[in-house]
Short mmCIF file of C-alpha atoms and ligand atoms in Angstrom, two decimals:
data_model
loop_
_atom_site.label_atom_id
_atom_site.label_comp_id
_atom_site.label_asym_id
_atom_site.label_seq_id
_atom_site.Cartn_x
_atom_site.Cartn_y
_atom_site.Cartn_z
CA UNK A 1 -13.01 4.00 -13.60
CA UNK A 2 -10.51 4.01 -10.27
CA UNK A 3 -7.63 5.91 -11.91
CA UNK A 4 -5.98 8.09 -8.92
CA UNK A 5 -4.46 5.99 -5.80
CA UNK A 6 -3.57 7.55 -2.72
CA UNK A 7 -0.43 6.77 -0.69
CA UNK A 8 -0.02 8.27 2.97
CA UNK A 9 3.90 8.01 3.06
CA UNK A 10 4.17 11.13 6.02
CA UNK A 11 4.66 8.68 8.82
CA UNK A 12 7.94 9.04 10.43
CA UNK A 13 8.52 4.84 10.87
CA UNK A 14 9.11 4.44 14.67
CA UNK A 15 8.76 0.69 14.16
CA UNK A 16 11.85 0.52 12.03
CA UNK A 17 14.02 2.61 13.49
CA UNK A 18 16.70 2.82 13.61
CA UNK A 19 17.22 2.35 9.84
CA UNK A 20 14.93 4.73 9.54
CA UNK A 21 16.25 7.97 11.63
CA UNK A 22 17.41 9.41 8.14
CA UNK A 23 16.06 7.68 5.11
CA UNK A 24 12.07 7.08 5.07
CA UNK A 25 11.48 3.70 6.04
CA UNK A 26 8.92 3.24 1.74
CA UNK A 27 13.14 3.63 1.04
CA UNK A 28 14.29 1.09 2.63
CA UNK A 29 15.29 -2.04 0.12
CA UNK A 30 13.74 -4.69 -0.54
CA UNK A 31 16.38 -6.94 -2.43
CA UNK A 32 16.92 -4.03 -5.17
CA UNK A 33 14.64 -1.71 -5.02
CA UNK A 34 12.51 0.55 -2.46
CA UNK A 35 9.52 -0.89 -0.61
CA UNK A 36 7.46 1.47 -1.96
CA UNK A 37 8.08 0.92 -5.79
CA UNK A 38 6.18 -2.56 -5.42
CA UNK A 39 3.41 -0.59 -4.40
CA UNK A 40 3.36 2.05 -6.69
CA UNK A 41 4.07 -1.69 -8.75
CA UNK A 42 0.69 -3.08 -7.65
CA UNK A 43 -1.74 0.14 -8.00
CA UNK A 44 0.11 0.20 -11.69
CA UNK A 45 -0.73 -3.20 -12.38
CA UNK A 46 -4.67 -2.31 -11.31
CA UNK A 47 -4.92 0.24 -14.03
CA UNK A 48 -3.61 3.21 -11.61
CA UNK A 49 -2.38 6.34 -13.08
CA UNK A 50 -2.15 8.80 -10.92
CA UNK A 51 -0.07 8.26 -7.56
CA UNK A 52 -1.23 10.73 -4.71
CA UNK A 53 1.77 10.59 -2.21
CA UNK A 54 0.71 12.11 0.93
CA UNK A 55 4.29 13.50 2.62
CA UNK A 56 6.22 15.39 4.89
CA UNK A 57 9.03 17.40 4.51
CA UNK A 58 11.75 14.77 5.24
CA UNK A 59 10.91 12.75 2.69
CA UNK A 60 11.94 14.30 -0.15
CA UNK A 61 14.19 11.12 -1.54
CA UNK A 62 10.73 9.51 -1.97
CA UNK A 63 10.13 11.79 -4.39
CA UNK A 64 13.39 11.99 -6.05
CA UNK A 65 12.71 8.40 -6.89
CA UNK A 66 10.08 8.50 -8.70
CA UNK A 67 11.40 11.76 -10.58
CA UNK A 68 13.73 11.99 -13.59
CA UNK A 69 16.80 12.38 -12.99
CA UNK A 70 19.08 13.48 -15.61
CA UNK A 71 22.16 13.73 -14.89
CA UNK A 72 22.49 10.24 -13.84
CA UNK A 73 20.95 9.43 -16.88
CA UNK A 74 23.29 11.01 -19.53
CA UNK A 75 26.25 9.76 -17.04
CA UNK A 76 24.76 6.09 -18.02
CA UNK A 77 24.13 6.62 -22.06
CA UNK A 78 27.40 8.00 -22.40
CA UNK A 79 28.96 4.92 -20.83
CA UNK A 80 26.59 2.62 -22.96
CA UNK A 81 25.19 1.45 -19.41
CA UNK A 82 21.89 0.54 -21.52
CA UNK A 83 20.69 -2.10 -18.88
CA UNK A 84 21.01 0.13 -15.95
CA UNK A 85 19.76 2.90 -18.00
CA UNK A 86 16.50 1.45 -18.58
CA UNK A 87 16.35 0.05 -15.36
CA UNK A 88 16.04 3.80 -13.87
CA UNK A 89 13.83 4.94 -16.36
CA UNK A 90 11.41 2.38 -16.37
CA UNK A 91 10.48 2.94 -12.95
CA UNK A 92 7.50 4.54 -13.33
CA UNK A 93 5.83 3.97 -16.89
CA UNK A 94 4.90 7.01 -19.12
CA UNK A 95 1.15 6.47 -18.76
CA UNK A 96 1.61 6.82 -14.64
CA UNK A 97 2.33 10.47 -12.99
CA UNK A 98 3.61 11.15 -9.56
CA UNK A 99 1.74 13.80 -7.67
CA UNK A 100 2.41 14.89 -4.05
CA UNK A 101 0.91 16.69 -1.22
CA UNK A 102 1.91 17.29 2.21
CA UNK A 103 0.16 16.42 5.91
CA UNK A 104 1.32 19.39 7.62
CA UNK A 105 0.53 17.63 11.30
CA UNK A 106 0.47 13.95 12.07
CA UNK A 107 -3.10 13.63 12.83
CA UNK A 108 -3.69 10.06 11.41
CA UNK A 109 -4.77 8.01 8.35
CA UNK A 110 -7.79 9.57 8.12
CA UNK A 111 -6.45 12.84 7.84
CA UNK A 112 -3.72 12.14 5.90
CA UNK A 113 -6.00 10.91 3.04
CA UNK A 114 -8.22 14.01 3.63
CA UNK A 115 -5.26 15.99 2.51
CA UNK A 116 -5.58 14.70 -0.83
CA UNK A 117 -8.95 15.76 -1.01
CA UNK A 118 -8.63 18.46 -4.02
CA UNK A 119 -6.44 16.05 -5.65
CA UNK A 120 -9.12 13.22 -6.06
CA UNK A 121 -12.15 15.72 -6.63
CA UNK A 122 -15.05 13.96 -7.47
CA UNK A 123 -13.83 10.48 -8.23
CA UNK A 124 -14.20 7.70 -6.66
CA UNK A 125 -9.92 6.52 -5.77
CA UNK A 126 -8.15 3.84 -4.22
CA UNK A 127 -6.08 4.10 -0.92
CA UNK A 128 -2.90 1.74 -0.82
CA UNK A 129 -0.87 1.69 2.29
CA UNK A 130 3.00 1.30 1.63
CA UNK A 131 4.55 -0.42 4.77
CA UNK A 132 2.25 -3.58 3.33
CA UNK A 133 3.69 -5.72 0.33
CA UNK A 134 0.64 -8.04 -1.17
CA UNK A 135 2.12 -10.44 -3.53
CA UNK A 136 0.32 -11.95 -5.72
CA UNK A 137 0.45 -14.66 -8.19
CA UNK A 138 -2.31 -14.38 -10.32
CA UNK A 139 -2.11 -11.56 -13.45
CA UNK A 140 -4.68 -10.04 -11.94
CA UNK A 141 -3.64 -8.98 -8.62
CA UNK A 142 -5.76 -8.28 -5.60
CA UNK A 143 -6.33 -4.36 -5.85
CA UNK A 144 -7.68 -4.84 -9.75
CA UNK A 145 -10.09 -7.48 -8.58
CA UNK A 146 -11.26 -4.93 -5.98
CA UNK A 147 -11.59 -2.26 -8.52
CA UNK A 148 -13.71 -4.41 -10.67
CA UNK A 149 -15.93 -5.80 -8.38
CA UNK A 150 -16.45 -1.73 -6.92
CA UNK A 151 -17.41 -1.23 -10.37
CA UNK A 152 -19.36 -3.48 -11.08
CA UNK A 153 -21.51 -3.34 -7.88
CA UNK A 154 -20.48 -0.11 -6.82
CA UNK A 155 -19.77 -0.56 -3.49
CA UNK A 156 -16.89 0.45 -1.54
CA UNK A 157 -13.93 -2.26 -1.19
CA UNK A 158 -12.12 -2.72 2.13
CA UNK A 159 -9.19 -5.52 1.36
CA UNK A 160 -8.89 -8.06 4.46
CA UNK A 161 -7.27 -10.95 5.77
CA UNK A 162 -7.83 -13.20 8.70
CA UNK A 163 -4.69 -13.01 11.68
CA UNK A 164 -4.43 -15.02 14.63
CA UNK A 165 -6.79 -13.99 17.31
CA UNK A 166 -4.40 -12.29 19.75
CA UNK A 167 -3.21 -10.08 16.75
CA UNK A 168 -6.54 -8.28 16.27
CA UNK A 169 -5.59 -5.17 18.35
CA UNK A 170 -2.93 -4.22 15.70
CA UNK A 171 -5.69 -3.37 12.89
CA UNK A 172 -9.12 -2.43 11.31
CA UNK A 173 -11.31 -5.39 12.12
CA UNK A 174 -14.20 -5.89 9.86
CA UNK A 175 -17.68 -7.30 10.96
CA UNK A 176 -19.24 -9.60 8.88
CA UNK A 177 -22.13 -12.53 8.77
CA UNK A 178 -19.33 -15.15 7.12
CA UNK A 179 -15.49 -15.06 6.16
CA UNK A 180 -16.16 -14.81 2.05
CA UNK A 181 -14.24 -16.95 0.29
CA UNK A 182 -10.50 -16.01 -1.18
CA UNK A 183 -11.18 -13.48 -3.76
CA UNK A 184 -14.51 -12.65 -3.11
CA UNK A 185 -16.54 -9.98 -1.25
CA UNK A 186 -19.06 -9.84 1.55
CA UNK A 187 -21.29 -6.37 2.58
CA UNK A 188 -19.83 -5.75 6.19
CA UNK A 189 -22.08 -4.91 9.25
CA UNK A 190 -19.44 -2.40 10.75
CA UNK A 191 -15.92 -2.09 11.34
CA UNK A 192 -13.56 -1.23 14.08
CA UNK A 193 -10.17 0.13 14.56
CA UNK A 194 -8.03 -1.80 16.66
CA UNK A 195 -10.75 -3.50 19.38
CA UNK A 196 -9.35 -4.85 22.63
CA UNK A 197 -8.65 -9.19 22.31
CA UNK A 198 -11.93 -10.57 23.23
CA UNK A 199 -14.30 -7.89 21.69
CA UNK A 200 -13.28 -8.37 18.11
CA UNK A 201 -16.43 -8.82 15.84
CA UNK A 202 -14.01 -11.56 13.65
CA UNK A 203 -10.45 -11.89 13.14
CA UNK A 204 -10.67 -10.88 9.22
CA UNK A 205 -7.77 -7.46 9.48
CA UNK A 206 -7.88 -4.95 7.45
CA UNK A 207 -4.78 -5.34 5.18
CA UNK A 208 -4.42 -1.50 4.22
CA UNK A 209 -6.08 -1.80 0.63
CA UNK A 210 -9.33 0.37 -0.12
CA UNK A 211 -11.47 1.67 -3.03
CA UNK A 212 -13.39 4.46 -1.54
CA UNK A 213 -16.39 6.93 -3.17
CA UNK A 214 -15.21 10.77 -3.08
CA UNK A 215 -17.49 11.36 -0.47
CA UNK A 216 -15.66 9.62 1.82
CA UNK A 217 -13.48 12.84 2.42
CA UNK A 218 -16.61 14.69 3.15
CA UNK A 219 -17.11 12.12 6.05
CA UNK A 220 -13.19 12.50 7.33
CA UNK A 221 -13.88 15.85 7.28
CA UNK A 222 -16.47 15.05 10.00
CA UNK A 223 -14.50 12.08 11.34
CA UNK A 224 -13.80 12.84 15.56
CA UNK A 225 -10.59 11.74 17.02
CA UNK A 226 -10.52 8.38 17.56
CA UNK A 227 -8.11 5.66 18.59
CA UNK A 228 -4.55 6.82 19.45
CA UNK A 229 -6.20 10.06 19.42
CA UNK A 230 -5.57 10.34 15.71
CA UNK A 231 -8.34 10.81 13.31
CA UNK A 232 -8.85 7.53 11.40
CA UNK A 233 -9.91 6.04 8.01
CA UNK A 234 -11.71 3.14 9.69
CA UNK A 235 -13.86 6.02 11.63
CA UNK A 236 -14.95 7.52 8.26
CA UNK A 237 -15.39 4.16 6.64
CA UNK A 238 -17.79 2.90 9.81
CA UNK A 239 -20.06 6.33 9.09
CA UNK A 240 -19.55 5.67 5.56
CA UNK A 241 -21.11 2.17 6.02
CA UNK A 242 -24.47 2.93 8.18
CA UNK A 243 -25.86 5.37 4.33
CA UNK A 244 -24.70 2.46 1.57
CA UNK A 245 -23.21 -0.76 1.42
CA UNK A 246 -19.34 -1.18 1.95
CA UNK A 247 -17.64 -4.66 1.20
CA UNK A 248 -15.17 -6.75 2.67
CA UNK A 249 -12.61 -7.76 0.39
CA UNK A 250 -10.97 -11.40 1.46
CA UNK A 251 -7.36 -10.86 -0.44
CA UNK A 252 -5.87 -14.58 -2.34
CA UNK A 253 -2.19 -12.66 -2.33
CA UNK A 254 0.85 -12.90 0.56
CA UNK A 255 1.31 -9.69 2.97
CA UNK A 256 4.49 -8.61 4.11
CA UNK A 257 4.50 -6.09 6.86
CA UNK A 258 7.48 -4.54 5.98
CA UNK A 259 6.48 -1.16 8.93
CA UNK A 260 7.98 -4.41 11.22
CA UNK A 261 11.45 -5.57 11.49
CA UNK A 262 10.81 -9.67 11.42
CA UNK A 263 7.83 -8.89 8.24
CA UNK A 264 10.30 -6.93 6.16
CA UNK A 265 13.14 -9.72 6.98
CA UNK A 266 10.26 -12.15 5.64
CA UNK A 267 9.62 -9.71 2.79
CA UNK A 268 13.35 -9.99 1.71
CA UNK A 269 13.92 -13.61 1.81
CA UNK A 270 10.11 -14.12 -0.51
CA UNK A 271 11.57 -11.46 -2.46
CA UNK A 272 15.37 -12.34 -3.14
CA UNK A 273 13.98 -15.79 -3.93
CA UNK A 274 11.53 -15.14 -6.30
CA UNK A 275 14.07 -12.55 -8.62
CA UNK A 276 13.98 -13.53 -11.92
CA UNK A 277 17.81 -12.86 -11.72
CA UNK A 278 19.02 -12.96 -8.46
CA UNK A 279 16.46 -15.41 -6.79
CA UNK A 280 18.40 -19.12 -7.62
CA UNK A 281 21.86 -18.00 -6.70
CA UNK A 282 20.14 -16.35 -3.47
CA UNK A 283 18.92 -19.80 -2.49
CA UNK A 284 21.71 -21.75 -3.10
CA UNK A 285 23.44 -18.74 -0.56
CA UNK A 286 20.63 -19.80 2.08
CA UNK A 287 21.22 -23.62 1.65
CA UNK A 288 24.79 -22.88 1.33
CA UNK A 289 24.56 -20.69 4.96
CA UNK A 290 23.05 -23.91 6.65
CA UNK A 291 21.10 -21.77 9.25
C1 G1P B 301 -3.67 1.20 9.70
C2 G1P B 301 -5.19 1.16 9.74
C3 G1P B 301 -5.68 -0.19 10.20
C4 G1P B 301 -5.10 -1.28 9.30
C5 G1P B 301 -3.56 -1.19 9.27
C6 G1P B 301 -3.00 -2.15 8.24
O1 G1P B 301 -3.19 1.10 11.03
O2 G1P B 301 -5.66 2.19 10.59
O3 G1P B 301 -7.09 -0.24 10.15
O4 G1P B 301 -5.50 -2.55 9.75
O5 G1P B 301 -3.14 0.13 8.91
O6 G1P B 301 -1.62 -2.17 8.26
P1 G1P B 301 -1.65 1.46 11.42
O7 G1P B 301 -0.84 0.26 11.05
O8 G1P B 301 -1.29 2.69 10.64
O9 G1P B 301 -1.69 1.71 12.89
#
């Protein structure tokens, strides 16, 4: 069973600054809450219950969120705020704990989920990465059908999705005979991080969704500098792949790349609109705006 989830939040969010110079940019909200509670959201959902967050010292409000915090709470019983009261507290559900660990240096993906290496021990551990909302309709979301189908076949899962062919030097690209259908997964012949337009082995990206075996970290241990100089999952993964199969997950969910200005703009309109209390007033407000 995939219990523990890793999320490398250390990143200091050039893409988005300057909203985020002083807050972390998994803070920055997404109609009424942080981007990075519909993550921790989605690896709950997929039977998650232990959140890894991989951090760095200025990101401390990250884990204030996710904490208790009691003041604010007795300030809110007192005044019979019962709604808002449970709102805070039900952030993370009782079953679910918050862990953290720090990357010291910003040496890359790779090593940033290396850092969590005593944390995950033996077991095998799922790797979300939280400047990607996946929405998804179904009950089941995306991750849980990954986590299934690892255990059931026990093979890695890498989640993908296919992006317009001059977009392929932003991500993992995996390699693969076919494009599997939506929801389903395909053993990959390799996979690359960020190849130069024109040598891509497909256009299916990799979305930043993984189930990975604990020996994985004994690879990234191992795992060279790579591209950007930084030492990266998709390295580790590639090695990972020549000794036992690894699949290619094709995801039936939305991404929003909320790391990107325009994606988290997207992310907030999808959002707003589909809140089961704010969403029909907030598109009347769009209508109303006549853009
Ligand atoms: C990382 C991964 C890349 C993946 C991407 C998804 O890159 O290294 O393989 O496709 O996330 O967002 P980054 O965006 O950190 O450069």
């Amino acid at each position: 069973m995939i219990k523990k989830a890793i999320l490398p939040v250390a990143g200091l969010g050039t893409r988005f600054l300057p909203a985020s110079k002083s807050i972390p940019k998994e803070m920055v909200t997404v109609v009424d809450r942080p981007a990075i509670e519909y993550v921790v959201k989605e690896a709950v959902a997929a039977g998650i219950e232990q959140i890894i967050l991989v951090t760095h010292s200025s990101k401390a409000s990250i884990e204030n969120y996710f904490d208790r915090n009691f003041e604010l709470e007795t300030t809110l019983e007192n005044k019979k705020k019962y709604d808002l009261l449970k709102s805070i507290t039900e952030i993370v559900p009782d079953h679910v704990s918050i862990v953290s660990v720090r990357q010291p240096q910003p040496l890359g993906l790779g090593h940033a989920v290396l850092c969590a290496k005593d944390i995950v021990g033996n077991e095998a551990f799922a790797v979300l990465l939280p400047d990607v909302l996946v929405k998804d309709t179904d009950l089941k979301n995306d991750l849980a059908q990954m986590i299934e189908r690892f255990n059931e076949v026990n093979a890695s899962q890498i989640m993908v999705e296919a992006v317009p062919d001059h977009m392929v030097d932003q991500y993992g690209i995996v390699d693969v005979e076919h494009s599997p259908e939506e929801g389903k997964s395909i053993v990959m012949q390799g996979i690359v991080e960020k190849p130069a337009a024109g040598t891509a082995p497909s256009n299916l990206s990799v979305v930043g969704r993984y189930v990975l075996p604990a020996q994985i970290m004994k690879l990234l241990q191992e795992t060279p500098k790579g591209a950007g100089n930084e030492i990266q999952l998709t390295d580790a993964i590639a090695m990972l792949q020549k000794t036992e199969a690894v699949e290619a997950y094709r995801m039936k969910g939305q991404t929003f790349d909320c790391g990107s200005k325009l994606g988290y703009l997207k992310a907030v309109l999808r959002y707003g609109v589909d809140h089961p209390q704010l969403g029909d007033d907030f598109k009347a407000m769009i209508q109303e705006l006549n853009l």
